[in-house]
mmCIF file of C-alpha atoms in Angstrom:
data_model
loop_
_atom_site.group_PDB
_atom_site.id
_atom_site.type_symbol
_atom_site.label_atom_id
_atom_site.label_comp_id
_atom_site.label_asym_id
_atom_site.label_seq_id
_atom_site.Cartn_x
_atom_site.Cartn_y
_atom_site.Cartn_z
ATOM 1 C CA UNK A 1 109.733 75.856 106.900
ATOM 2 C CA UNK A 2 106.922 77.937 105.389
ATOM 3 C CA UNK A 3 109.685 81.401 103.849
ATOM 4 C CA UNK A 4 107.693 83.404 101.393
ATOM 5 C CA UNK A 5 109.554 85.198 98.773
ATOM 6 C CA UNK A 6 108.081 88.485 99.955
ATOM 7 C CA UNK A 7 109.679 87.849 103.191
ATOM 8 C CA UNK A 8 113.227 87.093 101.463
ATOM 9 C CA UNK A 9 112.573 90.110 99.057
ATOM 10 C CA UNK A 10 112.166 92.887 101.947
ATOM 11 C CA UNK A 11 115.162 91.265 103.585
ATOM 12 C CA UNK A 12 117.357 91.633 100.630
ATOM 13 C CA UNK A 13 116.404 95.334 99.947
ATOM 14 C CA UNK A 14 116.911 95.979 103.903
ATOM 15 C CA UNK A 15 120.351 94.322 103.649
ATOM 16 C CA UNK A 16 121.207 96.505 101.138
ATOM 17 C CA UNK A 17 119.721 99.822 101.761
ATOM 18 C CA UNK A 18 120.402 99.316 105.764
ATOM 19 C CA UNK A 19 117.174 101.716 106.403
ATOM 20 C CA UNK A 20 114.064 100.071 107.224
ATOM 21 C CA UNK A 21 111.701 102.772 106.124
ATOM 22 C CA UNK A 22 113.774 103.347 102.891
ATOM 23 C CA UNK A 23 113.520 99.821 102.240
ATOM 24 C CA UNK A 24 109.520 100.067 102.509
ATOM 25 C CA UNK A 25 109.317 103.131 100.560
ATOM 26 C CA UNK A 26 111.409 101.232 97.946
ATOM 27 C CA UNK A 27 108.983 97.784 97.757
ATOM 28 C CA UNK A 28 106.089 100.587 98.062
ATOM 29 C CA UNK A 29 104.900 98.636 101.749
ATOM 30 C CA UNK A 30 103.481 100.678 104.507
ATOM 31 C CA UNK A 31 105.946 100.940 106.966
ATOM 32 C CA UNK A 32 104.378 99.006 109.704
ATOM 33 C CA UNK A 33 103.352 95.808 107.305
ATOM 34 C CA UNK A 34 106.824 96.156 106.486
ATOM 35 C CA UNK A 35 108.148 95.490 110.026
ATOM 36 C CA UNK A 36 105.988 92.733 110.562
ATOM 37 C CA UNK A 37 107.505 90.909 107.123
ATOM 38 C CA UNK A 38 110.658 91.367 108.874
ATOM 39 C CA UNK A 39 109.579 89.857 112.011
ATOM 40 C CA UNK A 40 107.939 86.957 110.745
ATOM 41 C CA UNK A 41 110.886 85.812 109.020
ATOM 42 C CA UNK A 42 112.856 86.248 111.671
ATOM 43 C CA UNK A 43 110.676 84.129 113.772
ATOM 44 C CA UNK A 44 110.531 81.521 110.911
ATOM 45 C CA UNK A 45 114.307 81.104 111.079
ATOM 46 C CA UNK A 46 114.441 81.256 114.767
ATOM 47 C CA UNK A 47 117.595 84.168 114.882
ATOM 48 C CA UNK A 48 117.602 87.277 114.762
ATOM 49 C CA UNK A 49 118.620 88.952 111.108
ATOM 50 C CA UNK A 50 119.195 92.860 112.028
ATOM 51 C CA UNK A 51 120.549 94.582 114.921
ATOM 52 C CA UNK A 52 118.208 97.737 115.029
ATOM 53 C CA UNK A 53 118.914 101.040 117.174
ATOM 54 C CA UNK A 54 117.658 104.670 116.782
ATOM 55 C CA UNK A 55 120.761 105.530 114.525
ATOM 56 C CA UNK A 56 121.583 102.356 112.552
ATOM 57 C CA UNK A 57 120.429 99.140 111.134
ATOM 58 C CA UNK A 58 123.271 96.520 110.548
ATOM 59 C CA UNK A 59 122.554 92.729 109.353
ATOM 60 C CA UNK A 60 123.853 90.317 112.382
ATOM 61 C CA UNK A 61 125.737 86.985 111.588
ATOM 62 C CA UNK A 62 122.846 85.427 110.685
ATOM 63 C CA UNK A 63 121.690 87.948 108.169
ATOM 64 C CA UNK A 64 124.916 87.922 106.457
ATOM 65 C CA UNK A 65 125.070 84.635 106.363
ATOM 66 C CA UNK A 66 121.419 84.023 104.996
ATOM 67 C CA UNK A 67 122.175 87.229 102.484
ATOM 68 C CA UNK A 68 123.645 85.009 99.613
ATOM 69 C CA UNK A 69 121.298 82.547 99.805
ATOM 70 C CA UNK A 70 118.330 84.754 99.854
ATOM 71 C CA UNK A 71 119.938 86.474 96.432
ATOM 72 C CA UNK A 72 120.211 83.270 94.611
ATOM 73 C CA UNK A 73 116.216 82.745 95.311
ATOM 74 C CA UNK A 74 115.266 86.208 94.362
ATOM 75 C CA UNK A 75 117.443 85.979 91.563
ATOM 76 C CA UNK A 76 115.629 82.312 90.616
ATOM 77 C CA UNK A 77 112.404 83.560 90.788
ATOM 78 C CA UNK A 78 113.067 86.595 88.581
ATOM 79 C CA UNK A 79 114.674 84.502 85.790
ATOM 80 C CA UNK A 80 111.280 81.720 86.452
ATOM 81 C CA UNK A 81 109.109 85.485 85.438
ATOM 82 C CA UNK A 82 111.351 85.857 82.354
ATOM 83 C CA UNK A 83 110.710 82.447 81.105
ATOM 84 C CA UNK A 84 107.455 82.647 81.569
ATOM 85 C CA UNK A 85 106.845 86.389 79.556
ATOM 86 C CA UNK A 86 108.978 84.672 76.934
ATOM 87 C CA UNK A 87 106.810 81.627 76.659
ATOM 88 C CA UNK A 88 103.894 83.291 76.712
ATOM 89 C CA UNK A 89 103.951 87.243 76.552
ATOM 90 C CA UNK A 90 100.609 87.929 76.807
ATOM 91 C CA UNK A 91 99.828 86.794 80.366
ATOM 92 C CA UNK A 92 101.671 87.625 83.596
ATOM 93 C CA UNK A 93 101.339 90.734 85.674
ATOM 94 C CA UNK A 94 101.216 94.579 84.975
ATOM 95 C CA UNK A 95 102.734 96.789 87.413
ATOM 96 C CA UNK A 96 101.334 100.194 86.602
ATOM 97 C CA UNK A 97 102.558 103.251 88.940
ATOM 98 C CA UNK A 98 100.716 106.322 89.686
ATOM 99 C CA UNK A 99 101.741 110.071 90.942
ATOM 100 C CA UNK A 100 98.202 111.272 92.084
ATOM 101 C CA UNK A 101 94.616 108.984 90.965
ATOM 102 C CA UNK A 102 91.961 110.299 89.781
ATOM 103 C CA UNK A 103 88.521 109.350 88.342
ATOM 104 C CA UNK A 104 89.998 109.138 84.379
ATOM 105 C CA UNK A 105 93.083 106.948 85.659
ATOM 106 C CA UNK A 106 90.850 104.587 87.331
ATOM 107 C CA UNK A 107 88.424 104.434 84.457
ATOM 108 C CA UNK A 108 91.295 103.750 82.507
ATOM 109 C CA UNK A 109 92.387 100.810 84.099
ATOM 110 C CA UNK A 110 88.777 99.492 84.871
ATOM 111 C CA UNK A 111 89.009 99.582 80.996
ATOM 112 C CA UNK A 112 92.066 97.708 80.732
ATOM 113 C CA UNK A 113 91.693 95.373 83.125
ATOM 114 C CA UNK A 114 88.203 94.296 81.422
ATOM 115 C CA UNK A 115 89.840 94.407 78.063
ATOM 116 C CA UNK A 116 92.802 92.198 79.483
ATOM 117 C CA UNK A 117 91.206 89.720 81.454
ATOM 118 C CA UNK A 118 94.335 87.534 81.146
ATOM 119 C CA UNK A 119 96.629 89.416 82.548
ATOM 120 C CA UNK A 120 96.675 90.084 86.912
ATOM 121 C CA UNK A 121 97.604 93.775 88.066
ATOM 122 C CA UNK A 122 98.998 95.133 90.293
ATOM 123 C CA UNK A 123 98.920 99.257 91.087
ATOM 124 C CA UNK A 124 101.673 101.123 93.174
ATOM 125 C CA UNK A 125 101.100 104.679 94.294
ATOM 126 C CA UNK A 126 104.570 106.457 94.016
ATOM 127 C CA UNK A 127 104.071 109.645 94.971
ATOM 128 C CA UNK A 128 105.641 112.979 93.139
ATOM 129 C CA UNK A 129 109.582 111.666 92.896
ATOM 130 C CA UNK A 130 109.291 108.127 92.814
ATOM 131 C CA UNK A 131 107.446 107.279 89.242
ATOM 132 C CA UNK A 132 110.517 107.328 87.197
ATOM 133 C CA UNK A 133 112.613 105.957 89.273
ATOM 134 C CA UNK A 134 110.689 102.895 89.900
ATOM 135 C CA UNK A 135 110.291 103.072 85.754
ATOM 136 C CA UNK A 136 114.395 102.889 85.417
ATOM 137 C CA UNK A 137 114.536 100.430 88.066
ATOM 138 C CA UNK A 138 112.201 97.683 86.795
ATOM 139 C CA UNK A 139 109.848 98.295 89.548
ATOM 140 C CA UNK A 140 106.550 99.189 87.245
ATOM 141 C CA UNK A 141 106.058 98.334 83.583
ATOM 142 C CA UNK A 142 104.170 101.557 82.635
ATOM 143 C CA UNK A 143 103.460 104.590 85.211
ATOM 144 C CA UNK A 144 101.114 107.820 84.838
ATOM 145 C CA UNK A 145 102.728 111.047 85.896
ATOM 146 C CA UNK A 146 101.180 114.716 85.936
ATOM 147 C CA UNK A 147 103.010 117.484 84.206
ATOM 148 C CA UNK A 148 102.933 121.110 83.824
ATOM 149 C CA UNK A 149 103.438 121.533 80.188
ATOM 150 C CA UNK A 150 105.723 119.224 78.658
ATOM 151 C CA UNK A 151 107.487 115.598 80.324
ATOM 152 C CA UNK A 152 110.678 116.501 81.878
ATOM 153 C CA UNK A 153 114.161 116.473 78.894
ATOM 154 C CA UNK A 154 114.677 112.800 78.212
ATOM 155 C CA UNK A 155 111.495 111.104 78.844
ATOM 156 C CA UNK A 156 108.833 109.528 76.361
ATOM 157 C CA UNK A 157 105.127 109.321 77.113
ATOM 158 C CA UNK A 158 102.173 109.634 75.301
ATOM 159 C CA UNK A 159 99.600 112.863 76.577
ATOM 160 C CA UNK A 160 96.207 111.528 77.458
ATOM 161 C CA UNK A 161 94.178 115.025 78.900
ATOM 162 C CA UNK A 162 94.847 117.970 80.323
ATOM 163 C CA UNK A 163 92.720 119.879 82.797
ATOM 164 C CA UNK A 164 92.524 122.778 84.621
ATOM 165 C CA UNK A 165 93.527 123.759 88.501
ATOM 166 C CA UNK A 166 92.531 124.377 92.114
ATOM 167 C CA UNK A 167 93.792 126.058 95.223
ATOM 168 C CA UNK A 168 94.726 123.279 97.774
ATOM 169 C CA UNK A 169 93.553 125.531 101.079
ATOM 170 C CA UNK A 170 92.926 124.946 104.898
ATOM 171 C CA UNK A 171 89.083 125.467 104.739
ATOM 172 C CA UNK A 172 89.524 128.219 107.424
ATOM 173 C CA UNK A 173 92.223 130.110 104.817
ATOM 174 C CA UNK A 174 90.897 133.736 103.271
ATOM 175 C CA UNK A 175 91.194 131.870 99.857
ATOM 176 C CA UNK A 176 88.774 129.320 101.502
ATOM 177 C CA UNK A 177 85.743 132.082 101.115
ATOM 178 C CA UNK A 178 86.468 132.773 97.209
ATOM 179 C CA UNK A 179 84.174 131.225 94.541
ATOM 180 C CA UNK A 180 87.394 130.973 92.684
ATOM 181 C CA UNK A 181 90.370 132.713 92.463
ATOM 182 C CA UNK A 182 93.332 133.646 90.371
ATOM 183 C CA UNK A 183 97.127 134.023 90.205
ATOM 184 C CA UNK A 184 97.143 137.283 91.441
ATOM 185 C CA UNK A 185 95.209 136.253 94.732
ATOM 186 C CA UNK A 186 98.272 133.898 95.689
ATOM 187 C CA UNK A 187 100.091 136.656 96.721
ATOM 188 C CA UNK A 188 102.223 136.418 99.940
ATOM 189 C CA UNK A 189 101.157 132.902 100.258
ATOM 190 C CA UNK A 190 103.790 129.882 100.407
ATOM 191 C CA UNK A 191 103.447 127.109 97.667
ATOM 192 C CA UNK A 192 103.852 123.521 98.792
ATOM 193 C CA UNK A 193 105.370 121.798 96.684
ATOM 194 C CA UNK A 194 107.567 118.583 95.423
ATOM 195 C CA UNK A 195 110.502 118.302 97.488
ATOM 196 C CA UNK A 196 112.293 118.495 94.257
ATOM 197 C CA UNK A 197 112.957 121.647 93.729
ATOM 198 C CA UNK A 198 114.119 121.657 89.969
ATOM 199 C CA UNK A 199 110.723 119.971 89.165
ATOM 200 C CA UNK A 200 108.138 122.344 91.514
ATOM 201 C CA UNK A 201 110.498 125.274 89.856
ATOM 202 C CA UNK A 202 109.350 124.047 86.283
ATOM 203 C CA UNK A 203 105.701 123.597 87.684
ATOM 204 C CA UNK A 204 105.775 127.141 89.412
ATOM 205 C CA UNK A 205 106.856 128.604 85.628
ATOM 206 C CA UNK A 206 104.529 126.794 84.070
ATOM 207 C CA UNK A 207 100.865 126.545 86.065
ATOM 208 C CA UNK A 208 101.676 130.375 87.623
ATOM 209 C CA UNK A 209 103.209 132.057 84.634
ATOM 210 C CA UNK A 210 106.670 132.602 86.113
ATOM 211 C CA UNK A 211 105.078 134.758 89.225
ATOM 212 C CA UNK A 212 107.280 134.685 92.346
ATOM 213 C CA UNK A 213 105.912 132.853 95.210
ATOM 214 C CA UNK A 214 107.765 131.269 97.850
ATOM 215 C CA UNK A 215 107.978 127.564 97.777
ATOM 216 C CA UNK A 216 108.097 125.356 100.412
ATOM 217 C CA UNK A 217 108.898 122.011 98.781
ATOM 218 C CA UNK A 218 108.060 119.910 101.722
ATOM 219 C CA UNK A 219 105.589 117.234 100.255
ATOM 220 C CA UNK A 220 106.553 113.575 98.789
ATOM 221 C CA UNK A 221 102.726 112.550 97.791
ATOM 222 C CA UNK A 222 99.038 114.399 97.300
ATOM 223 C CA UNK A 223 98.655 112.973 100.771
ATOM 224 C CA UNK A 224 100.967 114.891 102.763
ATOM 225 C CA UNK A 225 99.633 118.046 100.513
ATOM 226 C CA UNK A 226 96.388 117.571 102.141
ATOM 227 C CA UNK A 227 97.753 117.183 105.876
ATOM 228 C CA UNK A 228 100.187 120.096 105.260
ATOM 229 C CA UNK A 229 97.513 122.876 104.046
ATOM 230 C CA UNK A 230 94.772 121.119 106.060
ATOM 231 C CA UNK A 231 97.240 122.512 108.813
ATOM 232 C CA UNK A 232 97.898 126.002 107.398
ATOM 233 C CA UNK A 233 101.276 125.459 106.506
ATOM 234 C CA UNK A 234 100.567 126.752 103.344
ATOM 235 C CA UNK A 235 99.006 126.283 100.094
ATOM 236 C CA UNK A 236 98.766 123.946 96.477
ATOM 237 C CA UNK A 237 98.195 124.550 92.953
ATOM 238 C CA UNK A 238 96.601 120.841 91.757
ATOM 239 C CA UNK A 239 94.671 119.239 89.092
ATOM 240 C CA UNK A 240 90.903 119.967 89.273
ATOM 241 C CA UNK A 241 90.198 116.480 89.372
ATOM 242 C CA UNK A 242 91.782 116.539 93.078
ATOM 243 C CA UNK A 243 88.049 117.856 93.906
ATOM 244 C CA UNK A 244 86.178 114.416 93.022
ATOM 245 C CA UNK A 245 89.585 112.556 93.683
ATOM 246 C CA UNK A 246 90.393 113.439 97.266
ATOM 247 C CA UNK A 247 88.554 114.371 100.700
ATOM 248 C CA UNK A 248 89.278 116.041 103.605
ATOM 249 C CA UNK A 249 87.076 117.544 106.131
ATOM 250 C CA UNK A 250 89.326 120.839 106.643
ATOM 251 C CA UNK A 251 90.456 121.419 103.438
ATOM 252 C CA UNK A 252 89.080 123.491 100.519
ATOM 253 C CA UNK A 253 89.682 123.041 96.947
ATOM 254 C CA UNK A 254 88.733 126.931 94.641
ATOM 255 C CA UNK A 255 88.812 126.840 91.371
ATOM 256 C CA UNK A 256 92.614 128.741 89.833
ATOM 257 C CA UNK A 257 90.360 130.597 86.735
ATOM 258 C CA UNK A 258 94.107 132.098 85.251
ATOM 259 C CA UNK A 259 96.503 128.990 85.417
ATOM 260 C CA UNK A 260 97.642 126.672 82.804
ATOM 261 C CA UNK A 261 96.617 123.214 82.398
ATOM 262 C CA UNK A 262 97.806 120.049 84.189
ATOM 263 C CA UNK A 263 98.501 116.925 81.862
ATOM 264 C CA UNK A 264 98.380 113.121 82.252
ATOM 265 C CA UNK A 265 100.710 111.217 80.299
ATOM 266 C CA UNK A 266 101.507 107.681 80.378
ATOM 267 C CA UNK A 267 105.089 106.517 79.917
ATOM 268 C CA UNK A 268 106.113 102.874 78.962
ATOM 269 C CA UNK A 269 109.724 100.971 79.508
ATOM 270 C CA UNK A 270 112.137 102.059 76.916
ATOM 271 C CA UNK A 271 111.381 98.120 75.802
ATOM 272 C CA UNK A 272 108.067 97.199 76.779
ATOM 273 C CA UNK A 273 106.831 93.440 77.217
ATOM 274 C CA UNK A 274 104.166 92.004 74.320
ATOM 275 C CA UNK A 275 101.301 92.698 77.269
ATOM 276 C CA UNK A 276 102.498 96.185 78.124
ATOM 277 C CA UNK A 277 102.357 97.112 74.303
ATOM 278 C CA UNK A 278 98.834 95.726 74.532
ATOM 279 C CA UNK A 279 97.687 97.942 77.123
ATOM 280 C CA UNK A 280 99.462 101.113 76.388
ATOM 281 C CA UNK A 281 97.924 100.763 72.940
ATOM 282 C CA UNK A 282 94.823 100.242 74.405
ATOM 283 C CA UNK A 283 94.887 103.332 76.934
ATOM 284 C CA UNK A 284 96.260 105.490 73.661
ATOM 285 C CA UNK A 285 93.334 104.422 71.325
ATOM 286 C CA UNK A 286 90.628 105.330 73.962
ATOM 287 C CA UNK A 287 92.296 108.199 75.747
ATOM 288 C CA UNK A 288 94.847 110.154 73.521
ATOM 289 C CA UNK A 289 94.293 114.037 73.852
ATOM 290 C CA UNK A 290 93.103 115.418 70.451
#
């Protein structure tokens, strides 16, 4: 019976998490590819492993039965990676996360991945809350994050460039006709933002000088930024590399002449592998901001 430990890995998290989209937004699978996983192991062991209705997911006999057993593999497989890094550190996989791309990240890991031609990758796009997380949780072995200023109290990376910012705009939107514009024009407009508030507060002080704008902090990735001022919802203050990064037929990107700078940093495990040491080193000797 042909189980896959990708199959037995989305069933554990479901098990646990009870939520089949949180699950996917967890193992970073689109939602869809997700439910298929699901169903092919269910098929594969010929019973039926959730009970699924529009308010609640709950594992059947079945799935609590196969629940201990599928542990004990994950759990064997994760201690087979371990032995392996500590045979031989310098092969294995890299798990890098990212907030947002952009041309510089993925010259950077063209770079690496050239440099370390031993080593397989793997890249997970995270979105604007999910980087440190999947950091803390052993998801990723190094991630790049975006910052206004300064990382957030308590975390350790190493700043790689700044650069300046854009408007994020419906293209039909009055800023939409400026050749650029400045803090001042954002007036009256509404600010979509991280659904964290805390961190699109510390953005807002930083990128906009402490103006007052109303937020809307209604966005989990650069994706749903686009779809939600695409729409006229409102508005975004991002990285000028958005402009060569992303496209979107209704959405205009004016250059913010007055705001402050957006950095790239990459942060590392508080106790990195041999590898990871390798290619952080690498990224810092080739990329470190002057």
């Amino acid at each position: 019976m042909d189980i896959t430990f990708q199959q037995l890995r989305c069933f554990v998290v479901t098990a646990r998490t009870l939520h089949f989209g949180n699950a996917a937004q967890e193992l970073h699978i689109s939602p869809s590819t997700f439910s298929d996983t699901i169903a092919a192991l269910e098929k594969r062991v010929g019973r039926k492993l959730f009970r699924r209705d529009p308010r609640r997911v709950a594992l059947t006999e079945a799935g609590a039965e196969l629940l201990p057993l599928a542990q004990q593999v994950q759990s064997s497989m994760d201690a087979v990676g371990s032995w392996i890094r500590d045979e031989d550190p310098d092969i294995g996989t890299i798990r890098v996360g990212l907030m947002v791309s952009s041309p510089r990240i993925r010259a950077v890991l063209a770079e690496a991945a050239h440099a370390l031609g031993e080593i397989s990758w793997e890249i997970k796009m995270l979105g604007f809350d999910g980087c440190y997380r999947a950091l803390d949780d052993g998801q990723v072995d190094a991630v790049f994050v975006t910052a206004a200023g300064d990382l957030p109290a308590g975390r350790r990376g190493t700043r790689l460039w700044s650069e300046g910012c854009v408007v994020v705009t419906s293209r039909h939107h009055r800023l939409a006709r400026l050749p650029q514009a400045t803090i001042a024009d954002l007036a009256g407009e509404k600010l979509i933002t991280n659904t964290d508030r805390a961190t699109s507060g510390r953005w807002t002080q930083e990128l906009l000088g402490g103006r007052d704008i109303e937020m809307l902090a209604i966005a989990d990735s650069f994706e749903e930024v686009l779809e939600l001022c695409s729409a006229g919802i409102g508005v975004n203050v991002a990285g000028a590399s958005a402009v060569d990064m992303y496209t979107h037929s209704d959405v205009a990107f004016v250059p913010l002449v007055d705001a402050g700078d957006i950095t790239t940093y990459l942060c590392p495990p508080a106790d990195p592998s041999p590898a990871v040491r390798r290619f952080v080193d690498l990224v810092c000797e080739r990329y470190v901001a002057d």
